[in-house]
PDB file of C-alpha atoms in Angstrom:
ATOM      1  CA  UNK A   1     -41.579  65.252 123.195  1.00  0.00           C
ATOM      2  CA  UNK A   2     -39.058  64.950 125.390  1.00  0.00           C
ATOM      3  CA  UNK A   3     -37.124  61.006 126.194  1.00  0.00           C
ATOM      4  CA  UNK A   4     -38.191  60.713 129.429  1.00  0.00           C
ATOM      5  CA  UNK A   5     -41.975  62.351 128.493  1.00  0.00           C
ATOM      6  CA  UNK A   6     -41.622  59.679 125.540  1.00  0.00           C
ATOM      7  CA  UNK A   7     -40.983  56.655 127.708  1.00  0.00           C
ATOM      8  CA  UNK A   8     -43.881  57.730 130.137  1.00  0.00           C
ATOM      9  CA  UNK A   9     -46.456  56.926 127.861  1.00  0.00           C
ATOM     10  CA  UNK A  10     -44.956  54.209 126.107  1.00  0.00           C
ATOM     11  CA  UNK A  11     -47.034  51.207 126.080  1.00  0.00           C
ATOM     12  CA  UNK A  12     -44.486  48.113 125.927  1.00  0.00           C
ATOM     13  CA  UNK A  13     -47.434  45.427 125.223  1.00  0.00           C
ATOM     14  CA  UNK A  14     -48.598  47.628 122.026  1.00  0.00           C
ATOM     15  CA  UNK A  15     -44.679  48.305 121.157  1.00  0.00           C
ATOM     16  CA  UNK A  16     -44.093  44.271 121.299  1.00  0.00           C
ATOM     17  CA  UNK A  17     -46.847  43.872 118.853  1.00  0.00           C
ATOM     18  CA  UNK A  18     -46.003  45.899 116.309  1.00  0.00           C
ATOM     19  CA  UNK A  19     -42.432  45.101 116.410  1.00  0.00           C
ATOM     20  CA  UNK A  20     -43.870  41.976 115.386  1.00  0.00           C
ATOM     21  CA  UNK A  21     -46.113  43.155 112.585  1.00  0.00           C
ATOM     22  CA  UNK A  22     -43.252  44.890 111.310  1.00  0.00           C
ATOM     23  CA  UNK A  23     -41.021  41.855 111.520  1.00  0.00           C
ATOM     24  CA  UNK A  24     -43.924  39.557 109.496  1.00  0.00           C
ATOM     25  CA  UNK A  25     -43.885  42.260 107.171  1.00  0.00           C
ATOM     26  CA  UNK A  26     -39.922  41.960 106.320  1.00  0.00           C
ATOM     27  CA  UNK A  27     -40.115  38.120 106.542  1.00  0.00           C
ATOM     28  CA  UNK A  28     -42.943  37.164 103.993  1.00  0.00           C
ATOM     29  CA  UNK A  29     -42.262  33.663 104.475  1.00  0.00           C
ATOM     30  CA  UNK A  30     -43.105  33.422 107.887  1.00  0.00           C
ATOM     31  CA  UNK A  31     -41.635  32.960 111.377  1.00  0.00           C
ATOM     32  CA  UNK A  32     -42.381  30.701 114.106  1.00  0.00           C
ATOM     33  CA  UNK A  33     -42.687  32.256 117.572  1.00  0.00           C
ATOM     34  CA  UNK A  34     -39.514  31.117 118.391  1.00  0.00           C
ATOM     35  CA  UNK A  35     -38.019  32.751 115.770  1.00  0.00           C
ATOM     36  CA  UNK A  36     -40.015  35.915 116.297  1.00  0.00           C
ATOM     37  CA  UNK A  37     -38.746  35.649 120.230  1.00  0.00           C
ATOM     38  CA  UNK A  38     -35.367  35.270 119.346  1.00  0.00           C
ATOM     39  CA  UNK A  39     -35.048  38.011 116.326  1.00  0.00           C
ATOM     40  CA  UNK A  40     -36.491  40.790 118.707  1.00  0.00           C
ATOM     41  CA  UNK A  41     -35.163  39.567 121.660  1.00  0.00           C
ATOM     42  CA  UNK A  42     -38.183  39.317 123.396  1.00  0.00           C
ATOM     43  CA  UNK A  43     -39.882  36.707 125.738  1.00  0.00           C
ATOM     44  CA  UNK A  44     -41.082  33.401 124.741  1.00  0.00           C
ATOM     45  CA  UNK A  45     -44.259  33.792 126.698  1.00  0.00           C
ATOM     46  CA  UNK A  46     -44.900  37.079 125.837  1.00  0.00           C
ATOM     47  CA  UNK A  47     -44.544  36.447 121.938  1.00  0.00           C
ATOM     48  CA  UNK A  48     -46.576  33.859 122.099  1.00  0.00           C
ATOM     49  CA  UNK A  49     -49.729  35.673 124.154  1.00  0.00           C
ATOM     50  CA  UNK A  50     -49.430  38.375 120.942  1.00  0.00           C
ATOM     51  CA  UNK A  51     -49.527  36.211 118.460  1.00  0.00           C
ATOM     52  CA  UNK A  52     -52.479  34.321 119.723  1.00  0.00           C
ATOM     53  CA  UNK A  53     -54.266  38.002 120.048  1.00  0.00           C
ATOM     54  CA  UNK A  54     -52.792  38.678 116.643  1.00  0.00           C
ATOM     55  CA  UNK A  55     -54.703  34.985 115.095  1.00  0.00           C
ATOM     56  CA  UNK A  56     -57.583  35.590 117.167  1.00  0.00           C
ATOM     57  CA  UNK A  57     -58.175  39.119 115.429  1.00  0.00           C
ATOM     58  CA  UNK A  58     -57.025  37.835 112.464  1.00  0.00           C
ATOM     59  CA  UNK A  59     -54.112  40.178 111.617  1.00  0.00           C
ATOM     60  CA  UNK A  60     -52.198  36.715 111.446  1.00  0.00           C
ATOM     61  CA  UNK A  61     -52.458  33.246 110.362  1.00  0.00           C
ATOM     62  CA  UNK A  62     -50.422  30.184 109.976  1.00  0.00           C
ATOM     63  CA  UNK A  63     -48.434  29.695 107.092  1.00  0.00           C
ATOM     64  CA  UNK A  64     -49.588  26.821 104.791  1.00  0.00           C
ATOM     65  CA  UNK A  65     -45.891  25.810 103.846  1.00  0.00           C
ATOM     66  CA  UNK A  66     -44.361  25.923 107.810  1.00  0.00           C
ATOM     67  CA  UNK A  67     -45.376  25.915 111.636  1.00  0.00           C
ATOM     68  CA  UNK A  68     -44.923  29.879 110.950  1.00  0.00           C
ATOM     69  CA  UNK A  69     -47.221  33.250 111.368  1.00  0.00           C
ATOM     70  CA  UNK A  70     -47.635  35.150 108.306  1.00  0.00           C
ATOM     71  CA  UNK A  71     -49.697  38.481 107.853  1.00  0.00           C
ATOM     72  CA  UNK A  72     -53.242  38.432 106.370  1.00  0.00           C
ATOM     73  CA  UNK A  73     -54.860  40.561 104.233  1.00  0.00           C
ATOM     74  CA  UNK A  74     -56.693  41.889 107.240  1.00  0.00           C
ATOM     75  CA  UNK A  75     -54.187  44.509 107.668  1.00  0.00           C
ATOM     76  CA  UNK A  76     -54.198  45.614 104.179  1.00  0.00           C
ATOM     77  CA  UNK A  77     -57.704  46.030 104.126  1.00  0.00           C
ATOM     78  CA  UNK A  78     -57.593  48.088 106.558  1.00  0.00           C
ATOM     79  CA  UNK A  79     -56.405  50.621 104.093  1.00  0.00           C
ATOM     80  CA  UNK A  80     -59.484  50.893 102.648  1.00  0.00           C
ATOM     81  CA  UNK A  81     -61.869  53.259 103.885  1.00  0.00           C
ATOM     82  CA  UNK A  82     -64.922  52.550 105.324  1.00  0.00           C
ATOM     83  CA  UNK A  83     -67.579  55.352 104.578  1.00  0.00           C
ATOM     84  CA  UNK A  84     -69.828  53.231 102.547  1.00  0.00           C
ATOM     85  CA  UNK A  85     -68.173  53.778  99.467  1.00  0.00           C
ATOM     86  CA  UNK A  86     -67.814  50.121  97.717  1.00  0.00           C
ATOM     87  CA  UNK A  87     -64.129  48.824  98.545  1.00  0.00           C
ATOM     88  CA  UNK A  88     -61.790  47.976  95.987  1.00  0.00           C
ATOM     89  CA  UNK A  89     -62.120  43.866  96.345  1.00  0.00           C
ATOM     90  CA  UNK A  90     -65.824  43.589  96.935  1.00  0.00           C
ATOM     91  CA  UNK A  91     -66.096  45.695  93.225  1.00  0.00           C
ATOM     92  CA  UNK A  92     -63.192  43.929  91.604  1.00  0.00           C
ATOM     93  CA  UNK A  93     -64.775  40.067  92.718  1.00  0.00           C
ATOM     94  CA  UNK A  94     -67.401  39.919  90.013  1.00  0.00           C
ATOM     95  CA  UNK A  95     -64.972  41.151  87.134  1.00  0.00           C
ATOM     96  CA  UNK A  96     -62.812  38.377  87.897  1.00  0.00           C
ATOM     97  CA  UNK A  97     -64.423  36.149  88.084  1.00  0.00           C
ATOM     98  CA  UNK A  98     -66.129  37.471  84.278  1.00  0.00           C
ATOM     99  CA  UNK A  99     -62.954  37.277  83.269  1.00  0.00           C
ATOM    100  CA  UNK A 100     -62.154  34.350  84.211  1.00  0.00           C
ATOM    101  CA  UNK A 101     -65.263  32.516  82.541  1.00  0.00           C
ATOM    102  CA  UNK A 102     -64.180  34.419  79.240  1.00  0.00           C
ATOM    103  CA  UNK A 103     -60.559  33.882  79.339  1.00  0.00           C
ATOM    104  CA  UNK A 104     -60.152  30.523  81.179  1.00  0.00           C
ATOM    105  CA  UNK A 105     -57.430  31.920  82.687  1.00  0.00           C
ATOM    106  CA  UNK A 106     -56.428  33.085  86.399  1.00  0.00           C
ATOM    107  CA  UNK A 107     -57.206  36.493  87.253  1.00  0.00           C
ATOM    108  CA  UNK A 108     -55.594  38.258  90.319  1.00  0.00           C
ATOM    109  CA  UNK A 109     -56.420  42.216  91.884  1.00  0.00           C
ATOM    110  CA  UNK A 110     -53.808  43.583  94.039  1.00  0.00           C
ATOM    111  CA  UNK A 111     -52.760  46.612  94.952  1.00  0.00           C
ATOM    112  CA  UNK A 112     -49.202  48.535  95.635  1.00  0.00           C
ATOM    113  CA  UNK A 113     -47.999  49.429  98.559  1.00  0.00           C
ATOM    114  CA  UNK A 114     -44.572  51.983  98.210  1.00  0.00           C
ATOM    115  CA  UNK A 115     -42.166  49.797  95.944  1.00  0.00           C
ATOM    116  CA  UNK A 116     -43.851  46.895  95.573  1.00  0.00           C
ATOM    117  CA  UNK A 117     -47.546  44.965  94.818  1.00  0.00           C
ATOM    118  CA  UNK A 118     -49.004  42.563  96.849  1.00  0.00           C
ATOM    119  CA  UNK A 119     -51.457  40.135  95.497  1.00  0.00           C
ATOM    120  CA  UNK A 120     -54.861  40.552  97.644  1.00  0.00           C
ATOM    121  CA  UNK A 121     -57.136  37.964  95.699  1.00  0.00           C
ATOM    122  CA  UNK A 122     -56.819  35.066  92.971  1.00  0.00           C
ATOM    123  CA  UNK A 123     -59.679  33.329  90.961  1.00  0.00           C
ATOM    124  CA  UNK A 124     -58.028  30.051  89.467  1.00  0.00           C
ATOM    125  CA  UNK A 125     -58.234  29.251  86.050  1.00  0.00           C
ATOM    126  CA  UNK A 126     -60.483  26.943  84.187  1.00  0.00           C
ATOM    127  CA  UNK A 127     -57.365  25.124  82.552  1.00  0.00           C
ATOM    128  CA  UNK A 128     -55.967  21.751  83.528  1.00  0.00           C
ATOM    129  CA  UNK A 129     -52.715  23.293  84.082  1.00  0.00           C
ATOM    130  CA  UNK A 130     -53.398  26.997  85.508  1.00  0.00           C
ATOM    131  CA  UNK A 131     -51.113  29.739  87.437  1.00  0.00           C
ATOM    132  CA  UNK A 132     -51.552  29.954  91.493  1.00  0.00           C
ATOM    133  CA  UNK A 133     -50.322  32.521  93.422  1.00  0.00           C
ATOM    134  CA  UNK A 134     -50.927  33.213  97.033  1.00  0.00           C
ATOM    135  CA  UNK A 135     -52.459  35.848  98.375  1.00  0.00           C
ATOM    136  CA  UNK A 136     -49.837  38.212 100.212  1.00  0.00           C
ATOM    137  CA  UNK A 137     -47.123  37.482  97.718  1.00  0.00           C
ATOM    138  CA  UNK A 138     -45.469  40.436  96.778  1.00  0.00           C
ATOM    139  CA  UNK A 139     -43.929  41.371  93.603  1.00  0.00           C
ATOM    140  CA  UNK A 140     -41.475  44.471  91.756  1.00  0.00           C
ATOM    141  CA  UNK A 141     -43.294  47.066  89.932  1.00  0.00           C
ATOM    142  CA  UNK A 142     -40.916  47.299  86.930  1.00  0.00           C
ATOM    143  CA  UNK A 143     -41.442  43.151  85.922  1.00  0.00           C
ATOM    144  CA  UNK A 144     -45.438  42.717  86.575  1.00  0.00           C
ATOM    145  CA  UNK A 145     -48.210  44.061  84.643  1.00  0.00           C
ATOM    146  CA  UNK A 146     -49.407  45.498  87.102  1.00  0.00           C
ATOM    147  CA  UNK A 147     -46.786  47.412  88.808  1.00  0.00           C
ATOM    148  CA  UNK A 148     -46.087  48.748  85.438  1.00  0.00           C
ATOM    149  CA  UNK A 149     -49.598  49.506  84.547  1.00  0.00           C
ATOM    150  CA  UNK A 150     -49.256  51.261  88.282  1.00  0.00           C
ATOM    151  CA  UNK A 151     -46.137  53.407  86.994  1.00  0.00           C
ATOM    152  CA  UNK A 152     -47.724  54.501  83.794  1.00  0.00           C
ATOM    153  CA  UNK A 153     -50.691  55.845  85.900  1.00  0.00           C
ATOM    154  CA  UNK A 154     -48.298  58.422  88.192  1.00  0.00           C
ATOM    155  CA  UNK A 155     -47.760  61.699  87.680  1.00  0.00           C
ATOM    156  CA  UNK A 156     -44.222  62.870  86.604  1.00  0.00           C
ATOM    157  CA  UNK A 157     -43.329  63.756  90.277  1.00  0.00           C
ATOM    158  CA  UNK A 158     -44.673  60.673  91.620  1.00  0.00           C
ATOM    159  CA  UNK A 159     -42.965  58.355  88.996  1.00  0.00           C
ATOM    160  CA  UNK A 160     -39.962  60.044  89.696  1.00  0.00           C
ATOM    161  CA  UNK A 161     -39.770  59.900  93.362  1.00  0.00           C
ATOM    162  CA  UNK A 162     -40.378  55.854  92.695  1.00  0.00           C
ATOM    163  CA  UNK A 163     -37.921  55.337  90.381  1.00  0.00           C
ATOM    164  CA  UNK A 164     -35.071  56.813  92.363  1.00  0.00           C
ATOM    165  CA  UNK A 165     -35.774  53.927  94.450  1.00  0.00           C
ATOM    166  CA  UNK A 166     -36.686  51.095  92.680  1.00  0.00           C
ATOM    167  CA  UNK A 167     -34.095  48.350  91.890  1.00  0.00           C
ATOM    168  CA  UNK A 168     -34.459  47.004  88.613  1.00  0.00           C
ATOM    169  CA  UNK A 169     -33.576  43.724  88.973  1.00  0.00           C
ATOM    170  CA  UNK A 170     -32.832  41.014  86.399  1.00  0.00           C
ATOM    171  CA  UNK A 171     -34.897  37.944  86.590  1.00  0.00           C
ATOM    172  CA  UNK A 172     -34.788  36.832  83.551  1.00  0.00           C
ATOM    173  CA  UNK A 173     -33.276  37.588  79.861  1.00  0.00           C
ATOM    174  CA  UNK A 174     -36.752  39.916  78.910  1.00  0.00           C
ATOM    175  CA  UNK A 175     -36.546  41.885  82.082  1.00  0.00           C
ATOM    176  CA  UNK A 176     -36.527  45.553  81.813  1.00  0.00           C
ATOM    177  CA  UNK A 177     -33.092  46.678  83.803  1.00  0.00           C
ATOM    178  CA  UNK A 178     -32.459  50.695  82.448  1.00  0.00           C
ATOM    179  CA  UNK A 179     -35.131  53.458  83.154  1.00  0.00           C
ATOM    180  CA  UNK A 180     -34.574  54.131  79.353  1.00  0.00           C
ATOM    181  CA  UNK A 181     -35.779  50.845  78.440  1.00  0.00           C
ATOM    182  CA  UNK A 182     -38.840  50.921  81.435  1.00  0.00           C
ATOM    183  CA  UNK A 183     -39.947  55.011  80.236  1.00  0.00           C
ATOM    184  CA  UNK A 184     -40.317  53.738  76.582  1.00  0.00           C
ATOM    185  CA  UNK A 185     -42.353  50.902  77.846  1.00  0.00           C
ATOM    186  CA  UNK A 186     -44.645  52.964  79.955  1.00  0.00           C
ATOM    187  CA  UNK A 187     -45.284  54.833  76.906  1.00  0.00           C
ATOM    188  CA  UNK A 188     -46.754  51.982  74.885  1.00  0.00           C
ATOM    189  CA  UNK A 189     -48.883  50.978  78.416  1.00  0.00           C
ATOM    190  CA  UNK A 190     -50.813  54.705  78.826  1.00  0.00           C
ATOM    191  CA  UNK A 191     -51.401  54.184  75.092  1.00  0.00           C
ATOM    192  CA  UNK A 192     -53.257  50.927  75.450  1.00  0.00           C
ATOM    193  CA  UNK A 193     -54.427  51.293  78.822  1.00  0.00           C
ATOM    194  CA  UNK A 194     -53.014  47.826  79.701  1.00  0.00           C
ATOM    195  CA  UNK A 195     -49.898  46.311  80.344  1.00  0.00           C
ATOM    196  CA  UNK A 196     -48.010  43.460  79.731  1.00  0.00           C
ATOM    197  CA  UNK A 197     -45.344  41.225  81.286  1.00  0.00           C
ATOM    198  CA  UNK A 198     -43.804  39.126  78.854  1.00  0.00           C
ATOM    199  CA  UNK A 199     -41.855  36.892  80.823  1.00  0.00           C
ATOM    200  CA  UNK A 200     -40.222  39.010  82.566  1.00  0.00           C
ATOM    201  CA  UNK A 201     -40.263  37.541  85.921  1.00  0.00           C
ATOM    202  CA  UNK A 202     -40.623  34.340  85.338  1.00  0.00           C
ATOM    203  CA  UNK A 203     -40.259  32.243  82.153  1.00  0.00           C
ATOM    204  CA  UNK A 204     -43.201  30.868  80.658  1.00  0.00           C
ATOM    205  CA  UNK A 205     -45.598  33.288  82.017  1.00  0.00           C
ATOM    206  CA  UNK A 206     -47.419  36.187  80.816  1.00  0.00           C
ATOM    207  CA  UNK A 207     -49.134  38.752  82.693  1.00  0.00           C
ATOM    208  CA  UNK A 208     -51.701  41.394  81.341  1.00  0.00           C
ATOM    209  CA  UNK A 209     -52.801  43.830  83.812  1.00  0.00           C
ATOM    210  CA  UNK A 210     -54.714  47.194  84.092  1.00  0.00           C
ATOM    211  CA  UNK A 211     -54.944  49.824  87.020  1.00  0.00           C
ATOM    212  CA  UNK A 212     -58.293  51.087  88.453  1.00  0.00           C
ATOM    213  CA  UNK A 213     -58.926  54.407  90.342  1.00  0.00           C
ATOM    214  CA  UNK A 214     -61.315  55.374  92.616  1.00  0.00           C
ATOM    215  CA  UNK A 215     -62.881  59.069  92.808  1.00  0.00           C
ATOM    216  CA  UNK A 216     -60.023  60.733  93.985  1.00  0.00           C
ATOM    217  CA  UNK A 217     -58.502  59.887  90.981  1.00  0.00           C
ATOM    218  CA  UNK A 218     -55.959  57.498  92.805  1.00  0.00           C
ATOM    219  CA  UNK A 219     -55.104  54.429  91.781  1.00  0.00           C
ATOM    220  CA  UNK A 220     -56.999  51.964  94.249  1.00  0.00           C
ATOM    221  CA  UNK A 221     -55.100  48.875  92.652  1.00  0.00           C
ATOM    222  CA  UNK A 222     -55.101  46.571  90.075  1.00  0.00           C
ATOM    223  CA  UNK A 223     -56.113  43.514  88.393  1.00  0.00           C
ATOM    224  CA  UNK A 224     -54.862  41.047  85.950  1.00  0.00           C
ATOM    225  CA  UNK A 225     -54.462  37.555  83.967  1.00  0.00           C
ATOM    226  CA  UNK A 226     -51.611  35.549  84.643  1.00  0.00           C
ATOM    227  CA  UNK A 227     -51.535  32.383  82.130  1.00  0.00           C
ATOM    228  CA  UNK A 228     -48.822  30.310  80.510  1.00  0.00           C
ATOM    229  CA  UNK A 229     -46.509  31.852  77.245  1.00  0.00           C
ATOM    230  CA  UNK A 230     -47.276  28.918  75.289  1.00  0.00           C
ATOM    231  CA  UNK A 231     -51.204  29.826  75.381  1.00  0.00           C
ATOM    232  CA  UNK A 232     -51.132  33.881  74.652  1.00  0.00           C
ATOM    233  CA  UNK A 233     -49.956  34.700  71.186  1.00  0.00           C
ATOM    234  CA  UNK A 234     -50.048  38.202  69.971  1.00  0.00           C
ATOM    235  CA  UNK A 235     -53.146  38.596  68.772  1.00  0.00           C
ATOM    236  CA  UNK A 236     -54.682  37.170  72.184  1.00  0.00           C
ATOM    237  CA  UNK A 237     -52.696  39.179  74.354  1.00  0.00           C
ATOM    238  CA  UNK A 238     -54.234  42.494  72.336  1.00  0.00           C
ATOM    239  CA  UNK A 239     -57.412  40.667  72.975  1.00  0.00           C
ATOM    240  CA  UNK A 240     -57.311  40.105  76.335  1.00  0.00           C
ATOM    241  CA  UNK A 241     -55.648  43.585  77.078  1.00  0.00           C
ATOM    242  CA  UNK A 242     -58.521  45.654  75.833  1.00  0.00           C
ATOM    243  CA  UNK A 243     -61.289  43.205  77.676  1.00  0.00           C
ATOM    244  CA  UNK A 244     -59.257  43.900  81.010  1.00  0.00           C
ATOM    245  CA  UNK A 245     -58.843  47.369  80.327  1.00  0.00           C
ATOM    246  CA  UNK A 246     -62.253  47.483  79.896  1.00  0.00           C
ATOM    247  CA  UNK A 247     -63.128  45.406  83.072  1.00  0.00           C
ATOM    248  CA  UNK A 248     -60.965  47.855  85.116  1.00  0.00           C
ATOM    249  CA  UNK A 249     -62.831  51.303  83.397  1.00  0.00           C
ATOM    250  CA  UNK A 250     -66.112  49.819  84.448  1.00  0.00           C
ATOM    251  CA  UNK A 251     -64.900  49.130  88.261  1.00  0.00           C
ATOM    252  CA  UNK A 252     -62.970  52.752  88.305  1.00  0.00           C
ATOM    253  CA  UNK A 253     -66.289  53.836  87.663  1.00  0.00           C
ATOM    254  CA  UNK A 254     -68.260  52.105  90.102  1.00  0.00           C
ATOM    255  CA  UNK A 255     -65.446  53.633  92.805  1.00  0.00           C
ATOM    256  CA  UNK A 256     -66.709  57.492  91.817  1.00  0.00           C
ATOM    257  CA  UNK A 257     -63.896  57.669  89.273  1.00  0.00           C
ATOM    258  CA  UNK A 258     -64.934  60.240  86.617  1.00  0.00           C
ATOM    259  CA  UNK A 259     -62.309  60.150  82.939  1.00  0.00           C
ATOM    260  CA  UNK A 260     -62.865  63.699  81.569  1.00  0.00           C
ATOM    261  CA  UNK A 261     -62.001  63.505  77.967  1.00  0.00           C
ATOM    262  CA  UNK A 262     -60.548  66.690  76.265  1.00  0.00           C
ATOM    263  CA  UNK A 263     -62.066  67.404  72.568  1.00  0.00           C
TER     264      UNK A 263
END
């Protein structure tokens, strides 16, 4: 298509908007529509007739910690397809909330989207003192439960296509930083069918997640505990891993997912 063919059928209202969705996207935190005016360079006015389309559709909605936008999880559901087949949340709500009542803990179900997770749903935990985490918040693959339990689940070609890209970032002194050190890990996590994030990311938590697939035999997300160091010993991670591991067989299940096992 030719420049001139190109700028024909441009549609500059639909080009503002998702110039802005892509914006929100980078800036997880949120931006006013000030900010959003002055980043892209575009009018005051007409940012802020988008974003009220955006809120009223609910691809939006204001940040809890600021006067700023934020993306909801609208647009990641959208992802999901809509044939009938159940979707990955509406399966995964009942687990957690199992879970939950067995573990006292808080239980999350994301999914991954390129090199990174995004949280999509939280049950709190029964504790006093409990784990919170927004949904939207995104986290690395090679630090989370999840996003390893994610890795272990690729092919060879897939995993290394990701890992070329990935940026193994210290967080803290138990973070994984060499592929070396993450490709032995992932071997212990296809073992168990779990995975575990030993502080990692963040001291003084510990994550156990495990990935569930839908019939296609792709990995439709993930779900897992998040609860403080000081209340998951050995022997109750192991525990735990196996009952979410479980959880997340029964949902994969529920998607269509069929596990052929090979005498």
């Amino acid at each position: 298509m030719s420049l001139s063919t190109d700028q024909k059928y441009n549609v500059p209202g639909l080009d503002r908007a998702l110039s802005i969705i892509e914006l929100l996207n980078e800036k997880t935190k949120g931006l006013s529509v000030n900010e959003v005016a002055a980043i892209l360079g575009l009018p005051i006015n007409s940012v802020y007739r988008i974003m009220t389309t955006l809120e009223r559709r609910k691809y939006v909605k204001k940040s809890k910690d600021g006067p700023g936008f934020i993306l909801s999880e609208k647009l990641l559901q959208l992802a999901t397809p809509v044939t009938g087949d159940p979707s990955f949340i509406e399966s995964v709500i009942p687990y957690l909330y199992k879970l939950r009542d067995e573990t006292r803990e808080s239980m999350l179900a994301g999914t991954i989207v390129e090199e990174e997770g995004i949280v999509l749903e939280q049950i709190d935990g029964l504790h006093n003192f409990s784990f919170k985490v927004k949904p939207g918040l995104r986290f690395p693959l090679h630090t989370s439960a999840p996003g390893k339990a994610y890795l272990a689940a690729l092919s060879a070609k897939e995993y290394g296509q990701i890992i070329s890209r990935l940026k193994l970032t210290r967080f803290t002194s138990k973070t994984i930083t060499t592929q070396a050190k993450l490709d032995k890990e992932l071997i212990q996590v296809r073992q168990l069918g779990y995975a575990v994030d030993r502080e990692e990311e963040m001291e003084g938590q510990i994550c156990i997640g495990a990935v569930v697939k839908n019939k296609k035999n792709n990995v439709a997300g993930a779900i897992w505990l998040v609860a403080p160091s000081g209340r998951m010993d050995k022997q109750n991670i192991e525990h735990t891993g196996r009952l979410i591991k479980q959880a997340a067989d029964e949902i994969s299940t529920n998607l269509g997912y069929l596990s052929l096992a090979v005498a």
